[in-house]
Short mmCIF file of C-alpha atoms in Angstrom, two decimals:
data_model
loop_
_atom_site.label_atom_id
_atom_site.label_comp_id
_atom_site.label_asym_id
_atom_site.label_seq_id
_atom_site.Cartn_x
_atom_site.Cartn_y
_atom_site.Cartn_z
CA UNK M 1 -48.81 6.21 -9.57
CA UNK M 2 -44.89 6.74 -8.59
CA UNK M 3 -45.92 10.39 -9.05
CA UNK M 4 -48.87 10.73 -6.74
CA UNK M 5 -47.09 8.59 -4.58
CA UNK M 6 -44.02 10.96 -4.44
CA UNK M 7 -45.85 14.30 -3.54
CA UNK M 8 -47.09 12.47 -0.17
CA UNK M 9 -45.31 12.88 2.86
CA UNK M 10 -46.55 9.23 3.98
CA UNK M 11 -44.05 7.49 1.22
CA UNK M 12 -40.93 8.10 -0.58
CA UNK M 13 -40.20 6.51 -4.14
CA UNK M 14 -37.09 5.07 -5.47
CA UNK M 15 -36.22 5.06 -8.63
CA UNK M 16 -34.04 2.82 -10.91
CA UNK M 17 -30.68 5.19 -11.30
CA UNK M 18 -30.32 5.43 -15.28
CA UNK M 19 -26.17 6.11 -16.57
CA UNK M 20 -26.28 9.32 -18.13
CA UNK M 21 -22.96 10.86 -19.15
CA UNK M 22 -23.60 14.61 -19.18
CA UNK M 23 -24.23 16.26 -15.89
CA UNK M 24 -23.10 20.32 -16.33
CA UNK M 25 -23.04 22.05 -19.32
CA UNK M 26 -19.32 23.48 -19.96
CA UNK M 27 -20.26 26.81 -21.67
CA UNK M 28 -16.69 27.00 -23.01
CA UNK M 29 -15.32 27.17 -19.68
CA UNK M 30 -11.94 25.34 -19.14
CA UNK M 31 -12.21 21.81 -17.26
CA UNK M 32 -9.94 19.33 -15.49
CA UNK M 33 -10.09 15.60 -15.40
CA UNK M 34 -10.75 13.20 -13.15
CA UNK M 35 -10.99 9.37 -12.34
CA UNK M 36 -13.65 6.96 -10.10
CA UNK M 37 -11.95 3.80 -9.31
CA UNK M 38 -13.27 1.04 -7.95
CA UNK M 39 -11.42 -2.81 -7.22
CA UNK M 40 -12.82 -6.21 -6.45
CA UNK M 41 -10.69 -8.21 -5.23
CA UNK M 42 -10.05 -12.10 -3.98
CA UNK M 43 -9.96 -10.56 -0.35
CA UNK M 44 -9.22 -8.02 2.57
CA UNK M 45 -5.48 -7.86 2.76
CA UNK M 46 -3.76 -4.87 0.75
CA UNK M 47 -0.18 -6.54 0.58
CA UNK M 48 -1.45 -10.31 -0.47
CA UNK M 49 -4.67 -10.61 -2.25
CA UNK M 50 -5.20 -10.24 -5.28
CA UNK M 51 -7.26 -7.44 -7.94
CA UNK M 52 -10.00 -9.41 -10.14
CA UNK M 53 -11.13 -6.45 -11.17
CA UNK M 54 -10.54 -2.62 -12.02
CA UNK M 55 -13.29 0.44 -13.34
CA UNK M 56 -12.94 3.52 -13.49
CA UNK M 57 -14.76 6.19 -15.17
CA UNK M 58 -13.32 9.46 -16.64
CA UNK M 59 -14.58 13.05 -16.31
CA UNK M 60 -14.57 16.18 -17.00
CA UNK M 61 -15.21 18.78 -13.75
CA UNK M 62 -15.56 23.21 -14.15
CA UNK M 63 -13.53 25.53 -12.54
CA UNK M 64 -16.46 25.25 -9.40
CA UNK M 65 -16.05 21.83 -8.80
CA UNK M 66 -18.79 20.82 -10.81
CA UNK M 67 -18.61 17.29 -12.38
CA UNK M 68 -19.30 18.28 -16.50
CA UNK M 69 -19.37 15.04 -18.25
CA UNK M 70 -18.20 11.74 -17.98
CA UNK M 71 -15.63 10.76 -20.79
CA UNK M 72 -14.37 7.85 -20.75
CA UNK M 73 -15.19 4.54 -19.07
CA UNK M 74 -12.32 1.32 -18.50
CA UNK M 75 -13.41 -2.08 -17.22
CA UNK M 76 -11.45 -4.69 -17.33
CA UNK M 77 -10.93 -8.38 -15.27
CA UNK M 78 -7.90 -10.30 -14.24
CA UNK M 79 -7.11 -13.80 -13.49
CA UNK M 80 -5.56 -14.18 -9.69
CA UNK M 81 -3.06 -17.07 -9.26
CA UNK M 82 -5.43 -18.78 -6.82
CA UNK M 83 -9.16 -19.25 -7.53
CA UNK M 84 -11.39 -16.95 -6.39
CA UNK M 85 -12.60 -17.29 -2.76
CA UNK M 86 -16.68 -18.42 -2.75
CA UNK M 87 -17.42 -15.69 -0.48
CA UNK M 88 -16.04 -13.18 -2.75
CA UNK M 89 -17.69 -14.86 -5.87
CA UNK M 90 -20.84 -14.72 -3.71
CA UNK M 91 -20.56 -11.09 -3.11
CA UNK M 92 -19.03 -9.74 -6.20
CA UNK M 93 -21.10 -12.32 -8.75
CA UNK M 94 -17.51 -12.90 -10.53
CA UNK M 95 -16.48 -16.39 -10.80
CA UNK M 96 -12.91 -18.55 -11.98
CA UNK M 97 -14.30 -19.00 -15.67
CA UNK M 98 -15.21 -15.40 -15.79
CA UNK M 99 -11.11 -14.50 -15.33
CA UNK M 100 -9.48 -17.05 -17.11
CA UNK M 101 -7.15 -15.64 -19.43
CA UNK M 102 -8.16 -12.26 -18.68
CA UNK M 103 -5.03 -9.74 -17.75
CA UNK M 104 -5.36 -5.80 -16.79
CA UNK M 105 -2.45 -4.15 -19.13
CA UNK M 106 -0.39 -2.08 -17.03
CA UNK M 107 0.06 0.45 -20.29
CA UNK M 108 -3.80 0.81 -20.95
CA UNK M 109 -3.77 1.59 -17.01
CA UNK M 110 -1.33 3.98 -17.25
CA UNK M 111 -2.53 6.25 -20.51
CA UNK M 112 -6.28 5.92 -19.14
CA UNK M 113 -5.12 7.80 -16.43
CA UNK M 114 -2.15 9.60 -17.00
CA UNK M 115 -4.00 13.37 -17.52
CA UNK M 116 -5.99 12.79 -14.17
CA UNK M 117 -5.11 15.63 -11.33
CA UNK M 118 -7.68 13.67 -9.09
CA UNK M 119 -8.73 10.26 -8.12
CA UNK M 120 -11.73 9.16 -6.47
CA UNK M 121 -12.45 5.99 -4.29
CA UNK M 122 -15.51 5.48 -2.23
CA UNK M 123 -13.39 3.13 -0.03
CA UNK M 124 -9.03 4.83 -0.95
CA UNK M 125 -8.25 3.26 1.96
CA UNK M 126 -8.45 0.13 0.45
CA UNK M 127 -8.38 0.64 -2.74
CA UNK M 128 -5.26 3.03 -3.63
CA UNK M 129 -3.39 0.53 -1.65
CA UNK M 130 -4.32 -2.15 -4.12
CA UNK M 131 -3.74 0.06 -7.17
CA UNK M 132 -0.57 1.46 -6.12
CA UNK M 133 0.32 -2.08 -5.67
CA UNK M 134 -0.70 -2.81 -8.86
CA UNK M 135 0.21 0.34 -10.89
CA UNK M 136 2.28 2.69 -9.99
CA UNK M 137 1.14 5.53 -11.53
CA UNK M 138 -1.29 6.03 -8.68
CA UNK M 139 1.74 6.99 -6.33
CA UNK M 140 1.88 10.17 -8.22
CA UNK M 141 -1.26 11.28 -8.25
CA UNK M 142 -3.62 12.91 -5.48
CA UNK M 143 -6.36 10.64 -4.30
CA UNK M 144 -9.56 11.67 -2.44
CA UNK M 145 -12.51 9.50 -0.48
CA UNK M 146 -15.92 9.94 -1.42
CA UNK M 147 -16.81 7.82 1.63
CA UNK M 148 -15.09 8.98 4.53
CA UNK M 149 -14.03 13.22 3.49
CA UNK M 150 -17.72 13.89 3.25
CA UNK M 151 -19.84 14.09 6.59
CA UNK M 152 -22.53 12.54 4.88
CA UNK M 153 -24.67 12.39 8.11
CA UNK M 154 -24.43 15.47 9.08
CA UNK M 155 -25.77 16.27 5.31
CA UNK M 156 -29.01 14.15 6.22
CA UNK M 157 -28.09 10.95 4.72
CA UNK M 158 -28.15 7.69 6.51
CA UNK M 159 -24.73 6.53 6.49
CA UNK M 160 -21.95 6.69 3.83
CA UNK M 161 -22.52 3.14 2.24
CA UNK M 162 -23.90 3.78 -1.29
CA UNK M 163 -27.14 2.29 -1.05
CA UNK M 164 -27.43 5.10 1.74
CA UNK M 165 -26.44 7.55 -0.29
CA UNK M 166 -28.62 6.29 -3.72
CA UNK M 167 -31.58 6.22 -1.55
CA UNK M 168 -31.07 9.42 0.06
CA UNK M 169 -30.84 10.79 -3.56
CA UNK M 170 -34.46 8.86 -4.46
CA UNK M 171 -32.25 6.38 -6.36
CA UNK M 172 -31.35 2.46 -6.37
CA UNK M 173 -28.93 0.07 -8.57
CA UNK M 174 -28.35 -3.08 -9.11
CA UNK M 175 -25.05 -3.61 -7.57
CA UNK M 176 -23.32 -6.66 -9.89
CA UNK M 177 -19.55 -5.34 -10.97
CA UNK M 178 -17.35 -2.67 -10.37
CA UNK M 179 -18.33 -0.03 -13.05
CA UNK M 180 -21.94 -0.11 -11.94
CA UNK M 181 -20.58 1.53 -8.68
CA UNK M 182 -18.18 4.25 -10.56
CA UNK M 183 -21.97 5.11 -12.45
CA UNK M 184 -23.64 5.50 -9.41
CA UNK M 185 -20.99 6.79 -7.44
CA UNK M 186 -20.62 9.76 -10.16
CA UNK M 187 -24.52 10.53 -9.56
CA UNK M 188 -24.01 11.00 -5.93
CA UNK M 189 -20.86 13.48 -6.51
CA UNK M 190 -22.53 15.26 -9.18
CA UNK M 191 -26.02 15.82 -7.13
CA UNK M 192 -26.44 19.20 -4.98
CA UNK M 193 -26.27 18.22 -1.10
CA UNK M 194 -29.06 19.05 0.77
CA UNK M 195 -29.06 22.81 2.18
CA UNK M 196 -26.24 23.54 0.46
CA UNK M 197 -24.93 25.10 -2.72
CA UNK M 198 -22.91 23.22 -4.63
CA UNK M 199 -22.52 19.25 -4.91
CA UNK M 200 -20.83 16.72 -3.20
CA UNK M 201 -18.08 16.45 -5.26
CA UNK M 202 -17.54 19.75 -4.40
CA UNK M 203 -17.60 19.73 -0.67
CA UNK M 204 -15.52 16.21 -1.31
CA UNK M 205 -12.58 18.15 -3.29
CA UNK M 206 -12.67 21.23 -0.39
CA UNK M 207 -11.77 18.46 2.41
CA UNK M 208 -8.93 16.76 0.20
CA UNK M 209 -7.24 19.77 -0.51
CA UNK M 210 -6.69 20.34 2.72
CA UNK M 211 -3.69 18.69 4.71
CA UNK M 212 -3.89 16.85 7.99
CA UNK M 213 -1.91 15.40 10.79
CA UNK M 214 -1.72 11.61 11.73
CA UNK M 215 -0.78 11.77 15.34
CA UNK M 216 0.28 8.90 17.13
CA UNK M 217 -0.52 8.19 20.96
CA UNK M 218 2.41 5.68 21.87
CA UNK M 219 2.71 4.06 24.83
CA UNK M 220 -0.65 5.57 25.83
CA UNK M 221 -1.71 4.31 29.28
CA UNK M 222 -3.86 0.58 28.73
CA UNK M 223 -6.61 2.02 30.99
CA UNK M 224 -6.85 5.68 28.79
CA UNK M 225 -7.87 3.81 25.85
CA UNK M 226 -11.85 4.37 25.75
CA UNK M 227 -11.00 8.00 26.41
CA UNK M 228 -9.18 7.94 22.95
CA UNK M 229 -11.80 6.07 21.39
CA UNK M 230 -14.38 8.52 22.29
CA UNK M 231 -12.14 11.60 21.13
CA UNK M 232 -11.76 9.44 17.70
CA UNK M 233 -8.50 7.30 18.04
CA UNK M 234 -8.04 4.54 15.80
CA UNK M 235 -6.09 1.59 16.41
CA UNK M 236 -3.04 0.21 14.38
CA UNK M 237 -1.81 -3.06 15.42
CA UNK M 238 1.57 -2.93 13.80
CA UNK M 239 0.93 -5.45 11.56
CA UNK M 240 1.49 -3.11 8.19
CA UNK M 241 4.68 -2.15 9.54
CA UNK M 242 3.21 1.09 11.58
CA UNK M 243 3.22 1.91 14.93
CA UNK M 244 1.58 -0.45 17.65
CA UNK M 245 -0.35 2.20 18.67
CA UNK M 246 -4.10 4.70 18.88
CA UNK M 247 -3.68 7.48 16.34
CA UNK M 248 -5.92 10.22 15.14
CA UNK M 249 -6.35 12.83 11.64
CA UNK M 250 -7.07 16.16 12.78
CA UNK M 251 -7.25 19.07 10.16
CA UNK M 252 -3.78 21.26 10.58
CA UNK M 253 -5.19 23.87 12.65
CA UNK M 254 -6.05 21.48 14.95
CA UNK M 255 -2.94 20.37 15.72
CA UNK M 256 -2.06 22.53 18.68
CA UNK M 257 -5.29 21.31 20.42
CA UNK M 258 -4.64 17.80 20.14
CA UNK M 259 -1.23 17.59 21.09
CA UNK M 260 -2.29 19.89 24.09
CA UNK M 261 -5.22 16.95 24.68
CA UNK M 262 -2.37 14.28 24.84
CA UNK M 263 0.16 16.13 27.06
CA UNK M 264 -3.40 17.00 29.84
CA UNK M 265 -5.61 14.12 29.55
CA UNK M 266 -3.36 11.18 28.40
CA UNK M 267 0.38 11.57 29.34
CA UNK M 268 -0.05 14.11 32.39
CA UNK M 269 3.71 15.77 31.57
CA UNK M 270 5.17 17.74 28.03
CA UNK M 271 5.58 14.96 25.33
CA UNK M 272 6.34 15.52 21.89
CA UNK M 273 4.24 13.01 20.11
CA UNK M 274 5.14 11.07 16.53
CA UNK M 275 3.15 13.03 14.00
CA UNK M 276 3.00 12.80 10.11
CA UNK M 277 2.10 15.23 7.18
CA UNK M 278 -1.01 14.18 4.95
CA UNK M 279 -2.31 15.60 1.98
CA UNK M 280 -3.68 13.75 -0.98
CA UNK M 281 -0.73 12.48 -2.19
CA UNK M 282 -0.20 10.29 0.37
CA UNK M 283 -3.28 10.01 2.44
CA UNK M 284 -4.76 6.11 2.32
CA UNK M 285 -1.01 5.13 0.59
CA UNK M 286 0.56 2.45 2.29
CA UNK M 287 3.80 4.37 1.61
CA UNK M 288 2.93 6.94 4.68
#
């Protein structure tokens, strides 16, 4: 029935996503590793709360950015000093009793991903703060986001939430712990986009290789501000310790043109605006 169903244009058919572990066969061809992380923790805030959670999952990606094979999976919980907000319990399923006594060792973090050129968060802005917190291994390696480096709606998908992106695919999961979103997360990277030639995962390590510029528009004037929302400002209230300011990633050749936008549209005279270096190293670190 799914099949008849699925050759109509009048319905589309989701099925249950089933963890596989092989993806691309290697053919003797040399491979690199890399790491899917995912954190629950008791709330929002990078600097207090707390991690009651870590996955990851380990693989193996060809020379053409092809994910190979998963190789290794890590799940593991850990007790917070406080109990666990009943929101969070609500959304993440994990409860006090599940915790107690559990701990994350730091030295099991650290070999599990100690050969790892790349890792992989469909949120890094959150979560390599939390793991660099945490661990800091993850200060030394390059990190990449599967949620917001890949234009997912301009690839035909309806947002970059991974139910979106599961659907999109003809898939759905039961969303429970962290691991189950490293295994479908991994599907999603591994799958070809539409009208294009090679997979997400691909197109995802193109835009993290690249290196940006964070610049800031201080002291912008109060009634400019929707102008730099529409261009794609962000704002930072200075409560991390950053500026108390709008400020926008452009690619590097960019540059030019958006400092030239600033100086014309926002300041009206030659400024020389703050601007910082990204690249995967330090992109989504709370140490930029």
């Amino acid at each position: 029935m799914a099949e008849i169903l699925s050759k109509s244009p009048d319905y589309r058919v989701l099925r249950r996503l089933t963890p596989r572990t092989e993806f691309a066969p290697c053919d003797g061809q040399a491979t690199k590793t890399g790491i899917l992380l995912d954190v629950e923790t008791t709330g929002l805030n990078t600097a207090q709360d707390e991690i009651i959670e870590l996955a990851m999952v380990k693989f193996d990606y060809l020379p053409d950015d092809r994910i190979a094979r998963i190789t290794d999976v890590f799940s593991s919980l850990n007790e917070p000093q406080h109990p666990i907000p009943v929101e969070i319990t609500e959304l993440t399923g994990i409860t006090d009793e599940m915790v107690l006594g559990h701990r994350i060792d730091p030295d099991a973090v650290s070999a599990f991903v100690s050969d790892a050129v790349i890792v992989v968060a469909h949120n890094a802005n959150f979560d390599r703060k939390f793991a660099e917190r945490y661990w800091p291994v993850f200060e030394r390696k390059p990190w990449a986001c599967s949620a917001t480096e890949i234009e997912w709606r301009r690839h035909g998908f309806d947002g970059s939430r991974l139910g979106y992106l599961l659907a999109g695919a003809g898939l759905f999961h039961q969303a429970h712990r962290a691991i189950d979103d490293c295994r479908a997360l991994i599907e999603i990277l591994a799958t070809d986009v539409p009208n294009q030639v090679r997979s997400a995962f691909a197109i995802l390590l193109e835009r993290a290789r690249r290196k940006t510029i964070r610049i800031w528009a201080e002291q912008s004037p109060f009634d400019l501000k929707d102008v730099l929302k529409r261009r794609g400002y962000r704002w930072s209230d200075g409560s991390d310790g950053r500026p108390r300011s709008w400020y926008i990633d452009v690619d590097e050749v960019n540059q030019v043109v958006e400092v030239e936008f600033l100086r014309t549209a926002i300041y009206l005279k030659d400024v020389e605006p703050r601007m910082q270096i990204m690249s995967a190293m330090n992109r989504f670190s709370s140490r930029l």
